[in-house]
Amino acid sequence: MADNKNQAQGKSLGTRIALIVAAAAIVCIAHFIPCPEGLTYAGKMAIGLMVAGIVLWVTEPVPMAISGLVIMVMVPMFGISPYNNATDAATGAMTLGIWANFISNVIFFILASFGITSALLKTKVPAKIVFSLMKLTKGNAKTTVLMFMIATGVVSAFVSNLPCAALFAGIAMSNVIELEQKNAGADTKHTKNLGKALMIGIPYAAIMGGMITPAGSALNIMTINMLRNATDGVASIAFLDWVIMCAPIAIVLLFVAWASVVLVFKTDRISDATVAAIRESGASIGKLDAFDWKALVIILGMIAAWIASNWTGWDATAIAVIGMALFFLPGIDVLNWKEFVSSVQWNIVLLIGCVQSIAGGIKDSGAAAWIFSSTVGKIGASATALVAAVAVVLPLLHLIVPVGPAIIAVSIFPLAGMAPALGASPVTFAIIIAYNANASFLLGVDSCNMMTYKYNQWTMKDFVVAGIIPTVAMVLLHTFALAPLVAMVGY
């Protein structure tokens, strides 16, 4: 018998159809309403398609990648962008088609990053980091949470946030939380709060660690690429420059997030039996073997090459692709093809490519410039006021649009366009956008946060309460600390 429910989506057939109809209605309304002053038909339809896409990506009646592909191939139908590159006969200017906008260095960096992540997570390195740091805790529950967050943040600076959060959550659950539930009692306030603090703190740390380097998140690379496109190549953030500008804020936020979770979820000392078991687990891992060292040396070599790219001019994506390829060489054999293919999250790859393509149409059609001129452009706000407004609005936007690529697409072109007119650097806005596309301290259903929700240690209310302090701190740091860091680097 046919099931009227889509098990993967968790929605009834009627609901899924209604959501698709709603998205189609948005496109139809955009087609028939008059063009606002200063906005062309192509620009109007570009905005309409992006809004329809956001509705489909947030509600997900079909997989996000599928709806993204459909929206993308509709772009040429409304005269927004061509299918293939086109050259204007009069001016000689070339307009990139949707296929060219889809394929960029971002796609190849993302593919390489999944391979790098898979290779590192096969080694003992993450567990060694955790248990080496755990030796410093001496049974202090607050310090235990901090050590897990530091370990997660360090690894997440170079691997994808989701698998990193999943890995360290699994280690915390089996090596700390379950042991403490057994030794101190599963129903004690201390044990419950320890589980909440660890399982909320770990995704926080994965997200903040992912902001430390461009390699820490696919959305960082997407932001850098779209900033370059939005400014016609004028603003391009180098690897080390990103670290200098983003790492201080990410590290401060990691410690603020730790202080918040241990303040909200108060714990006692971890039992001696659990401490002894943790030490035994750490000792059982053993020393790094040849396999671990092969992977570690290649990854360290990539990090060195990325940092050196500020002076050598080497392409960060090329470094990632070459580094990933080394994992497959005979005699190294850290990865095989089956492992690599299974590690790639194709929905992310396809969605980012589609959003890039749609965003290219928003820029080329003049929609991005219109959004600026019809909003902040009329207000004439100062650079400081605009930075503050963006720092406040984007965390709220993430609650409404919990899709990182969409946040980047709808924000980067207007903000990059308005920045020079106000005497601000577009890099400042790009970094704020990247932070908010990656992070939500308030939205428990965000993908990275859901990596730990499955362990049933915290509720959505717990997540909101713990996230208030880090969210306020992020807004303040973006408002007052980011612009000086950007200026210090020279952007």
Tab-separated table of C-alpha atoms in Angstrom:
chain	number	residue	atom	x	y	z
A	1	MET	CA	0.000	0.000	0.000
A	2	ALA	CA	1.305	3.441	-0.868
A	3	ASP	CA	2.278	5.522	2.150
A	4	ASN	CA	0.953	9.074	2.047
A	5	LYS	CA	3.890	10.225	4.129
A	6	ASN	CA	7.369	10.953	2.828
A	7	GLN	CA	9.521	9.259	5.420
A	8	ALA	CA	12.650	11.185	4.509
A	9	GLN	CA	11.006	14.573	4.724
A	10	GLY	CA	8.542	13.805	7.533
A	11	LYS	CA	5.743	15.704	5.750
A	12	SER	CA	2.484	14.524	4.254
A	13	LEU	CA	2.057	14.445	0.499
A	14	GLY	CA	-0.483	17.271	0.684
A	15	THR	CA	1.851	19.474	2.715
A	16	ARG	CA	4.731	18.907	0.318
A	17	ILE	CA	2.585	19.771	-2.701
A	18	ALA	CA	1.225	22.881	-0.945
A	19	LEU	CA	4.752	24.119	-0.238
A	20	ILE	CA	5.792	23.648	-3.864
A	21	VAL	CA	2.637	25.472	-4.997
A	22	ALA	CA	3.455	28.327	-2.582
A	23	ALA	CA	6.937	28.678	-4.077
A	24	ALA	CA	5.474	28.650	-7.603
A	25	ALA	CA	2.951	31.289	-6.543
A	26	ILE	CA	5.798	33.568	-5.413
A	27	VAL	CA	7.344	33.338	-8.883
A	28	CYS	CA	3.966	34.030	-10.522
A	29	ILE	CA	3.320	37.048	-8.301
A	30	ALA	CA	6.787	38.392	-9.075
A	31	HIS	CA	6.024	38.057	-12.793
A	32	PHE	CA	2.735	39.962	-12.703
A	33	ILE	CA	3.398	42.754	-10.203
A	34	PRO	CA	4.715	46.024	-11.667
A	35	CYS	CA	8.461	46.597	-11.585
A	36	PRO	CA	9.432	48.964	-8.761
A	37	GLU	CA	11.207	52.137	-9.822
A	38	GLY	CA	14.799	51.461	-10.763
A	39	LEU	CA	14.367	47.667	-10.990
A	40	THR	CA	14.252	45.813	-14.285
A	41	TYR	CA	12.007	42.839	-15.011
A	42	ALA	CA	15.045	40.541	-14.870
A	43	GLY	CA	16.021	41.967	-11.479
A	44	LYS	CA	12.496	41.598	-10.157
A	45	MET	CA	12.373	37.953	-11.244
A	46	ALA	CA	15.838	37.261	-9.812
A	47	ILE	CA	14.601	38.382	-6.392
A	48	GLY	CA	11.390	36.382	-6.819
A	49	LEU	CA	13.272	33.200	-7.692
A	50	MET	CA	15.591	33.594	-4.705
A	51	VAL	CA	12.635	34.102	-2.340
A	52	ALA	CA	10.918	31.028	-3.800
A	53	GLY	CA	14.149	29.094	-3.369
A	54	ILE	CA	14.453	30.126	0.275
A	55	VAL	CA	10.891	28.901	0.933
A	56	LEU	CA	11.757	25.520	-0.603
A	57	TRP	CA	15.115	25.236	1.198
A	58	VAL	CA	13.679	26.087	4.607
A	59	THR	CA	10.595	23.849	4.347
A	60	GLU	CA	12.253	21.164	2.163
A	61	PRO	CA	9.301	19.485	0.435
A	62	VAL	CA	11.958	18.005	-1.865
A	63	PRO	CA	15.719	17.751	-1.190
A	64	MET	CA	17.376	21.177	-1.157
A	65	ALA	CA	19.773	20.257	-3.958
A	66	ILE	CA	16.877	19.310	-6.259
A	67	SER	CA	14.923	22.524	-5.657
A	68	GLY	CA	18.169	24.466	-6.094
A	69	LEU	CA	18.793	22.880	-9.478
A	70	VAL	CA	15.250	23.637	-10.637
A	71	ILE	CA	15.443	27.280	-9.535
A	72	MET	CA	18.830	27.610	-11.231
A	73	VAL	CA	17.655	26.332	-14.630
A	74	MET	CA	14.683	28.722	-14.464
A	75	VAL	CA	16.996	31.743	-14.276
A	76	PRO	CA	17.509	32.004	-18.071
A	77	MET	CA	13.764	31.570	-18.691
A	78	PHE	CA	13.167	35.047	-17.237
A	79	GLY	CA	16.075	36.713	-19.034
A	80	ILE	CA	18.166	37.010	-15.875
A	81	SER	CA	21.269	35.148	-17.051
A	82	PRO	CA	21.922	33.014	-20.126
A	83	TYR	CA	22.436	29.264	-20.020
A	84	ASN	CA	25.884	29.617	-21.584
A	85	ASN	CA	28.354	32.497	-21.601
A	86	ALA	CA	27.204	35.310	-23.877
A	87	THR	CA	29.107	38.282	-25.327
A	88	ASP	CA	27.413	41.619	-25.947
A	89	ALA	CA	27.949	42.510	-29.605
A	90	ALA	CA	28.053	46.258	-28.915
A	91	THR	CA	30.272	46.427	-25.827
A	92	GLY	CA	32.139	43.142	-26.033
A	93	ALA	CA	31.294	42.468	-22.368
A	94	MET	CA	30.803	38.837	-21.425
A	95	THR	CA	27.972	37.609	-19.216
A	96	LEU	CA	28.588	34.310	-17.503
A	97	GLY	CA	25.916	31.654	-17.976
A	98	ILE	CA	24.386	29.639	-15.161
A	99	TRP	CA	26.636	26.643	-15.834
A	100	ALA	CA	29.784	28.761	-15.553
A	101	ASN	CA	28.506	30.427	-12.373
A	102	PHE	CA	27.783	26.996	-10.902
A	103	ILE	CA	31.277	25.607	-11.439
A	104	SER	CA	33.824	27.612	-9.470
A	105	ASN	CA	36.832	26.960	-7.277
A	106	VAL	CA	34.404	26.636	-4.351
A	107	ILE	CA	33.012	23.340	-5.669
A	108	PHE	CA	36.472	21.813	-5.992
A	109	PHE	CA	37.561	23.086	-2.579
A	110	ILE	CA	34.468	21.550	-0.990
A	111	LEU	CA	35.118	18.202	-2.666
A	112	ALA	CA	38.729	18.243	-1.484
A	113	SER	CA	37.709	19.258	2.044
A	114	PHE	CA	35.447	16.221	2.394
A	115	GLY	CA	38.390	13.999	1.498
A	116	ILE	CA	40.661	15.785	3.981
A	117	THR	CA	38.012	15.434	6.680
A	118	SER	CA	37.542	11.730	5.969
A	119	ALA	CA	41.292	11.107	6.113
A	120	LEU	CA	41.804	12.924	9.424
A	121	LEU	CA	38.826	11.285	11.093
A	122	LYS	CA	40.279	7.839	10.232
A	123	THR	CA	43.311	8.594	12.393
A	124	LYS	CA	43.835	8.615	16.165
A	125	VAL	CA	44.647	12.327	16.068
A	126	PRO	CA	41.254	13.737	17.224
A	127	ALA	CA	40.986	11.247	20.106
A	128	LYS	CA	44.620	11.884	21.097
A	129	ILE	CA	43.912	15.609	21.266
A	130	VAL	CA	40.870	15.032	23.496
A	131	PHE	CA	42.526	12.689	25.959
A	132	SER	CA	45.736	14.701	26.085
A	133	LEU	CA	43.728	17.756	27.092
A	134	MET	CA	41.582	15.711	29.487
A	135	LYS	CA	44.669	15.046	31.616
A	136	LEU	CA	44.523	18.696	32.639
A	137	THR	CA	40.977	18.557	33.993
A	138	LYS	CA	41.605	16.448	37.134
A	139	GLY	CA	37.898	15.714	37.443
A	140	ASN	CA	36.702	19.312	37.129
A	141	ALA	CA	33.489	19.181	35.091
A	142	LYS	CA	33.740	22.769	33.847
A	143	THR	CA	37.294	22.224	32.652
A	144	THR	CA	36.235	18.962	31.022
A	145	VAL	CA	33.676	20.843	28.930
A	146	LEU	CA	36.332	23.421	28.008
A	147	MET	CA	38.837	20.760	26.942
A	148	PHE	CA	36.274	19.093	24.677
A	149	MET	CA	35.404	22.451	23.147
A	150	ILE	CA	39.067	23.331	22.548
A	151	ALA	CA	39.740	19.929	20.959
A	152	THR	CA	36.671	20.282	18.742
A	153	GLY	CA	37.612	23.816	17.735
A	154	VAL	CA	41.199	22.879	16.839
A	155	VAL	CA	40.153	20.006	14.579
A	156	SER	CA	37.225	21.925	13.078
A	157	ALA	CA	39.592	24.672	11.911
A	158	PHE	CA	40.692	22.291	9.160
A	159	VAL	CA	37.809	19.848	8.653
A	160	SER	CA	34.071	20.159	8.040
A	161	ASN	CA	31.949	21.238	10.999
A	162	LEU	CA	29.305	18.507	10.844
A	163	PRO	CA	31.501	15.386	10.969
A	164	CYS	CA	33.759	17.113	13.488
A	165	ALA	CA	30.826	17.791	15.829
A	166	ALA	CA	29.555	14.245	15.324
A	167	LEU	CA	32.973	12.742	16.140
A	168	PHE	CA	33.581	14.651	19.364
A	169	ALA	CA	29.977	14.237	20.483
A	170	GLY	CA	30.403	10.473	20.111
A	171	ILE	CA	33.628	10.549	22.157
A	172	ALA	CA	31.996	12.706	24.848
A	173	MET	CA	28.919	10.512	25.040
A	174	SER	CA	30.725	7.181	25.343
A	175	ASN	CA	33.741	8.293	27.373
A	176	VAL	CA	32.255	10.879	29.748
A	177	ILE	CA	28.472	11.226	29.831
A	178	GLU	CA	27.489	7.539	29.851
A	179	LEU	CA	30.215	6.730	32.386
A	180	GLU	CA	29.112	9.544	34.683
A	181	GLN	CA	25.478	8.475	34.358
A	182	LYS	CA	26.539	5.021	35.506
A	183	ASN	CA	28.831	6.158	38.316
A	184	ALA	CA	27.006	9.262	39.636
A	185	GLY	CA	23.428	8.407	38.691
A	186	ALA	CA	21.618	9.213	35.472
A	187	ASP	CA	18.936	11.365	37.124
A	188	THR	CA	21.116	13.712	39.147
A	189	LYS	CA	21.142	17.409	38.280
A	190	HIS	CA	24.912	17.269	37.881
A	191	THR	CA	24.789	14.460	35.335
A	192	LYS	CA	21.988	16.011	33.331
A	193	ASN	CA	23.718	19.397	33.247
A	194	LEU	CA	27.043	17.820	32.261
A	195	GLY	CA	25.327	16.207	29.279
A	196	LYS	CA	23.697	19.506	28.311
A	197	ALA	CA	26.899	21.529	28.652
A	198	LEU	CA	28.957	19.072	26.591
A	199	MET	CA	26.401	18.441	23.882
A	200	ILE	CA	25.624	22.134	23.375
A	201	GLY	CA	29.241	23.238	23.787
A	202	ILE	CA	30.620	20.828	21.171
A	203	PRO	CA	28.610	22.140	18.168
A	204	TYR	CA	29.320	25.699	19.331
A	205	ALA	CA	33.039	24.872	19.273
A	206	ALA	CA	32.816	23.130	15.890
A	207	ILE	CA	31.245	26.230	14.358
A	208	MET	CA	33.712	28.665	15.949
A	209	GLY	CA	36.660	26.439	15.058
A	210	GLY	CA	35.360	26.336	11.513
A	211	MET	CA	35.629	30.131	11.353
A	212	ILE	CA	39.319	30.220	12.262
A	213	THR	CA	40.549	29.361	8.755
A	214	PRO	CA	38.951	29.449	5.297
A	215	ALA	CA	39.415	25.664	5.182
A	216	GLY	CA	37.240	25.202	8.261
A	217	SER	CA	33.954	25.500	6.387
A	218	ALA	CA	32.748	25.313	2.805
A	219	LEU	CA	30.723	28.462	3.500
A	220	ASN	CA	33.922	30.398	4.208
A	221	ILE	CA	35.264	29.592	0.752
A	222	MET	CA	31.871	30.402	-0.765
A	223	THR	CA	31.885	33.799	0.971
A	224	ILE	CA	35.405	34.595	-0.252
A	225	ASN	CA	34.503	33.627	-3.813
A	226	MET	CA	31.236	35.589	-3.860
A	227	LEU	CA	32.916	38.634	-2.312
A	228	ARG	CA	35.461	38.528	-5.123
A	229	ASN	CA	32.637	38.355	-7.670
A	230	ALA	CA	30.630	41.091	-5.957
A	231	THR	CA	33.574	43.501	-6.064
A	232	ASP	CA	34.828	42.443	-9.524
A	233	GLY	CA	37.975	41.015	-7.993
A	234	VAL	CA	38.876	44.091	-5.952
A	235	ALA	CA	38.294	42.419	-2.561
A	236	SER	CA	39.921	39.009	-2.272
A	237	ILE	CA	40.774	37.586	1.149
A	238	ALA	CA	44.034	35.611	1.425
A	239	PHE	CA	44.238	32.548	3.691
A	240	LEU	CA	46.436	34.048	6.413
A	241	ASP	CA	44.547	37.357	6.311
A	242	TRP	CA	41.320	35.468	7.032
A	243	VAL	CA	42.981	33.813	10.047
A	244	ILE	CA	44.234	37.139	11.401
A	245	MET	CA	40.799	38.752	11.081
A	246	CYS	CA	38.569	35.839	12.099
A	247	ALA	CA	40.552	33.756	14.595
A	248	PRO	CA	40.568	36.321	17.451
A	249	ILE	CA	36.783	36.682	17.326
A	250	ALA	CA	36.236	32.927	16.961
A	251	ILE	CA	38.516	32.129	19.917
A	252	VAL	CA	36.867	34.751	22.138
A	253	LEU	CA	33.429	33.436	21.181
A	254	LEU	CA	34.481	29.866	21.936
A	255	PHE	CA	35.437	30.855	25.483
A	256	VAL	CA	32.283	32.979	25.864
A	257	ALA	CA	30.198	30.002	24.709
A	258	TRP	CA	31.973	27.777	27.221
A	259	ALA	CA	31.344	30.278	30.021
A	260	SER	CA	27.675	30.410	29.024
A	261	VAL	CA	27.048	26.647	29.018
A	262	VAL	CA	28.804	26.060	32.346
A	263	LEU	CA	27.033	29.068	33.882
A	264	VAL	CA	23.600	27.974	32.702
A	265	PHE	CA	24.152	24.254	33.362
A	266	LYS	CA	25.912	24.052	36.723
A	267	THR	CA	27.789	20.824	37.487
A	268	ASP	CA	29.655	19.180	40.368
A	269	ARG	CA	32.987	17.386	40.262
A	270	ILE	CA	33.154	14.344	37.980
A	271	SER	CA	33.262	11.097	39.994
A	272	ASP	CA	36.603	9.413	40.627
A	273	ALA	CA	35.403	6.246	38.880
A	274	THR	CA	34.648	8.187	35.711
A	275	VAL	CA	38.001	9.995	35.860
A	276	ALA	CA	39.789	6.660	36.158
A	277	ALA	CA	37.837	5.237	33.227
A	278	ILE	CA	38.666	8.298	31.093
A	279	ARG	CA	42.373	7.829	31.813
A	280	GLU	CA	42.114	4.175	30.878
A	281	SER	CA	40.371	5.040	27.603
A	282	GLY	CA	43.075	7.566	26.782
A	283	ALA	CA	45.852	5.087	27.492
A	284	SER	CA	44.202	2.404	25.336
A	285	ILE	CA	44.461	4.560	22.201
A	286	GLY	CA	48.190	4.018	22.005
A	287	LYS	CA	50.781	6.025	20.101
A	288	LEU	CA	50.286	7.424	16.629
A	289	ASP	CA	51.227	4.771	14.061
A	290	ALA	CA	52.542	5.076	10.492
A	291	PHE	CA	49.032	5.499	9.079
A	292	ASP	CA	48.323	8.401	11.443
A	293	TRP	CA	51.612	10.099	10.668
A	294	LYS	CA	51.126	9.851	6.904
A	295	ALA	CA	47.784	11.628	7.145
A	296	LEU	CA	49.063	14.158	9.673
A	297	VAL	CA	52.168	15.089	7.669
A	298	ILE	CA	50.098	15.692	4.518
A	299	ILE	CA	47.574	17.842	6.400
A	300	LEU	CA	50.328	19.848	8.128
A	301	GLY	CA	51.946	20.342	4.726
A	302	MET	CA	48.689	21.729	3.350
A	303	ILE	CA	48.332	24.084	6.299
A	304	ALA	CA	51.882	25.361	5.755
A	305	ALA	CA	51.187	25.841	2.030
A	306	TRP	CA	47.940	27.698	2.772
A	307	ILE	CA	49.717	30.070	5.142
A	308	ALA	CA	52.576	30.554	2.676
A	309	SER	CA	50.072	31.394	-0.080
A	310	ASN	CA	49.991	34.974	1.257
A	311	TRP	CA	53.496	35.347	-0.185
A	312	THR	CA	53.723	32.621	-2.825
A	313	GLY	CA	50.385	33.395	-4.479
A	314	TRP	CA	49.514	29.690	-4.605
A	315	ASP	CA	45.832	28.972	-5.014
A	316	ALA	CA	44.195	27.625	-1.834
A	317	THR	CA	41.903	25.307	-3.790
A	318	ALA	CA	44.798	23.863	-5.792
A	319	ILE	CA	46.647	23.164	-2.532
A	320	ALA	CA	43.589	21.366	-1.141
A	321	VAL	CA	43.131	19.257	-4.284
A	322	ILE	CA	46.819	18.278	-4.452
A	323	GLY	CA	46.866	17.482	-0.739
A	324	MET	CA	43.791	15.295	-1.032
A	325	ALA	CA	45.307	13.495	-4.029
A	326	LEU	CA	48.361	12.584	-1.942
A	327	PHE	CA	46.133	10.479	0.331
A	328	PHE	CA	45.553	8.103	-2.610
A	329	LEU	CA	49.177	7.596	-3.679
A	330	PRO	CA	50.616	4.049	-3.573
A	331	GLY	CA	52.466	3.538	-0.344
A	332	ILE	CA	50.393	6.213	1.390
A	333	ASP	CA	46.891	4.812	0.821
A	334	VAL	CA	45.204	6.848	3.544
A	335	LEU	CA	41.987	7.003	1.486
A	336	ASN	CA	40.388	4.871	-1.182
A	337	TRP	CA	37.864	6.009	-3.769
A	338	LYS	CA	34.880	4.380	-2.075
A	339	GLU	CA	35.645	6.142	1.218
A	340	PHE	CA	36.022	9.483	-0.533
A	341	VAL	CA	32.759	9.201	-2.478
A	342	SER	CA	30.837	8.166	0.640
A	343	SER	CA	32.276	11.125	2.585
A	344	VAL	CA	31.067	13.750	0.097
A	345	GLN	CA	27.802	15.420	1.104
A	346	TRP	CA	26.471	15.929	-2.386
A	347	ASN	CA	23.474	17.947	-1.236
A	348	ILE	CA	25.832	20.618	0.092
A	349	VAL	CA	27.971	20.599	-3.061
A	350	LEU	CA	24.982	20.943	-5.376
A	351	LEU	CA	23.143	23.517	-3.260
A	352	ILE	CA	26.174	25.800	-2.986
A	353	GLY	CA	26.739	25.594	-6.740
A	354	CYS	CA	23.083	26.399	-7.445
A	355	VAL	CA	22.988	29.326	-5.024
A	356	GLN	CA	26.167	30.738	-6.539
A	357	SER	CA	24.593	30.555	-9.967
A	358	ILE	CA	21.350	32.213	-8.841
A	359	ALA	CA	23.295	34.891	-6.966
A	360	GLY	CA	25.245	35.640	-10.134
A	361	GLY	CA	21.935	36.419	-11.804
A	362	ILE	CA	20.949	38.718	-8.938
A	363	LYS	CA	24.137	40.681	-9.484
A	364	ASP	CA	24.032	40.767	-13.304
A	365	SER	CA	20.360	41.804	-13.386
A	366	GLY	CA	20.983	44.810	-11.167
A	367	ALA	CA	18.803	43.436	-8.355
A	368	ALA	CA	21.626	43.650	-5.797
A	369	ALA	CA	22.296	47.306	-6.600
A	370	TRP	CA	18.555	48.063	-6.423
A	371	ILE	CA	18.241	46.461	-2.987
A	372	PHE	CA	21.020	48.783	-1.792
A	373	SER	CA	19.688	51.958	-3.387
A	374	SER	CA	16.128	51.389	-2.182
A	375	THR	CA	17.047	50.622	1.425
A	376	VAL	CA	20.221	51.754	3.166
A	377	GLY	CA	21.227	53.899	0.224
A	378	LYS	CA	18.311	56.240	1.043
A	379	ILE	CA	19.047	56.321	4.735
A	380	GLY	CA	22.635	57.507	4.399
A	381	ALA	CA	23.746	55.675	7.511
A	382	SER	CA	27.336	55.839	8.727
A	383	ALA	CA	29.671	52.886	8.303
A	384	THR	CA	29.631	52.163	12.049
A	385	ALA	CA	25.836	52.255	12.209
A	386	LEU	CA	25.546	49.987	9.195
A	387	VAL	CA	28.004	47.456	10.626
A	388	ALA	CA	26.054	47.460	13.896
A	389	ALA	CA	22.748	47.012	12.065
A	390	VAL	CA	24.084	44.102	10.006
A	391	ALA	CA	25.593	42.509	13.117
A	392	VAL	CA	22.163	42.590	14.797
A	393	VAL	CA	19.988	41.670	11.814
A	394	LEU	CA	21.911	38.675	10.454
A	395	PRO	CA	21.559	36.468	13.590
A	396	LEU	CA	17.808	37.126	13.357
A	397	LEU	CA	17.832	36.393	9.614
A	398	HIS	CA	19.453	33.022	10.342
A	399	LEU	CA	16.457	32.110	12.516
A	400	ILE	CA	14.154	32.747	9.549
A	401	VAL	CA	16.479	31.411	6.836
A	402	PRO	CA	18.488	28.571	8.404
A	403	VAL	CA	20.267	27.867	5.112
A	404	GLY	CA	23.834	29.182	5.102
A	405	PRO	CA	24.342	29.461	1.317
A	406	ALA	CA	21.090	31.419	0.958
A	407	ILE	CA	22.132	33.890	3.666
A	408	ILE	CA	25.383	34.521	1.809
A	409	ALA	CA	23.640	34.906	-1.544
A	410	VAL	CA	21.009	37.409	-0.406
A	411	SER	CA	23.440	39.461	1.702
A	412	ILE	CA	26.846	39.609	0.051
A	413	PHE	CA	26.073	41.581	-3.115
A	414	PRO	CA	23.996	44.399	-1.545
A	415	LEU	CA	26.337	44.824	1.422
A	416	ALA	CA	29.501	44.647	-0.669
A	417	GLY	CA	27.956	47.251	-2.985
A	418	MET	CA	27.003	49.690	-0.243
A	419	ALA	CA	30.234	49.452	1.757
A	420	PRO	CA	32.478	51.756	-0.341
A	421	ALA	CA	29.836	54.491	-0.476
A	422	LEU	CA	29.837	54.615	3.317
A	423	GLY	CA	33.597	54.385	3.742
A	424	ALA	CA	33.491	50.794	5.000
A	425	SER	CA	35.346	47.727	3.782
A	426	PRO	CA	33.244	45.059	2.049
A	427	VAL	CA	35.483	42.513	3.785
A	428	THR	CA	33.953	43.503	7.136
A	429	PHE	CA	30.473	42.648	5.915
A	430	ALA	CA	31.670	39.451	4.234
A	431	ILE	CA	33.080	38.152	7.507
A	432	ILE	CA	29.915	39.029	9.437
A	433	ILE	CA	27.910	37.207	6.754
A	434	ALA	CA	30.188	34.154	6.929
A	435	TYR	CA	29.876	33.964	10.727
A	436	ASN	CA	26.108	34.119	10.588
A	437	ALA	CA	25.825	31.709	7.668
A	438	ASN	CA	27.830	29.160	9.653
A	439	ALA	CA	26.618	29.849	13.163
A	440	SER	CA	23.466	30.074	15.162
A	441	PHE	CA	23.746	30.021	18.934
A	442	LEU	CA	19.952	30.126	19.207
A	443	LEU	CA	18.627	27.745	16.549
A	444	GLY	CA	18.781	24.182	17.829
A	445	VAL	CA	17.555	22.706	14.554
A	446	ASP	CA	20.551	24.032	12.633
A	447	SER	CA	22.416	21.159	10.962
A	448	CYS	CA	25.587	21.223	13.089
A	449	ASN	CA	23.618	21.512	16.319
A	450	MET	CA	21.489	18.514	15.342
A	451	MET	CA	24.620	16.347	15.370
A	452	THR	CA	24.342	16.286	19.177
A	453	TYR	CA	20.574	16.683	19.605
A	454	LYS	CA	20.132	13.030	18.646
A	455	TYR	CA	21.688	12.004	21.989
A	456	ASN	CA	18.675	13.477	23.865
A	457	GLN	CA	20.788	15.483	26.285
A	458	TRP	CA	19.249	18.915	25.662
A	459	THR	CA	15.977	20.509	24.627
A	460	MET	CA	15.355	23.376	22.210
A	461	LYS	CA	14.672	25.628	25.210
A	462	ASP	CA	18.036	24.666	26.722
A	463	PHE	CA	19.734	25.648	23.473
A	464	VAL	CA	18.081	29.073	23.326
A	465	VAL	CA	18.912	29.863	26.969
A	466	ALA	CA	22.555	28.866	26.528
A	467	GLY	CA	22.836	30.806	23.263
A	468	ILE	CA	21.745	34.251	24.455
A	469	ILE	CA	25.133	35.281	25.882
A	470	PRO	CA	27.211	34.061	22.884
A	471	THR	CA	24.809	35.758	20.450
A	472	VAL	CA	25.095	39.103	22.251
A	473	ALA	CA	28.879	38.674	22.391
A	474	MET	CA	29.022	37.942	18.651
A	475	VAL	CA	27.006	41.077	17.850
A	476	LEU	CA	29.273	43.234	20.044
A	477	LEU	CA	32.486	41.764	18.639
A	478	HIS	CA	31.311	42.264	15.062
A	479	THR	CA	30.232	45.825	15.822
A	480	PHE	CA	33.319	47.028	17.691
A	481	ALA	CA	36.229	44.618	17.113
A	482	LEU	CA	35.931	43.376	13.535
A	483	ALA	CA	36.451	46.638	11.602
A	484	PRO	CA	39.750	47.411	13.421
A	485	LEU	CA	40.997	43.889	12.656
A	486	VAL	CA	40.077	44.303	8.986
A	487	ALA	CA	41.810	47.694	8.871
A	488	MET	CA	44.894	46.255	10.580
A	489	VAL	CA	45.280	43.675	7.811
A	490	GLY	CA	44.884	46.415	5.219
A	491	TYR	CA	41.470	45.806	3.642
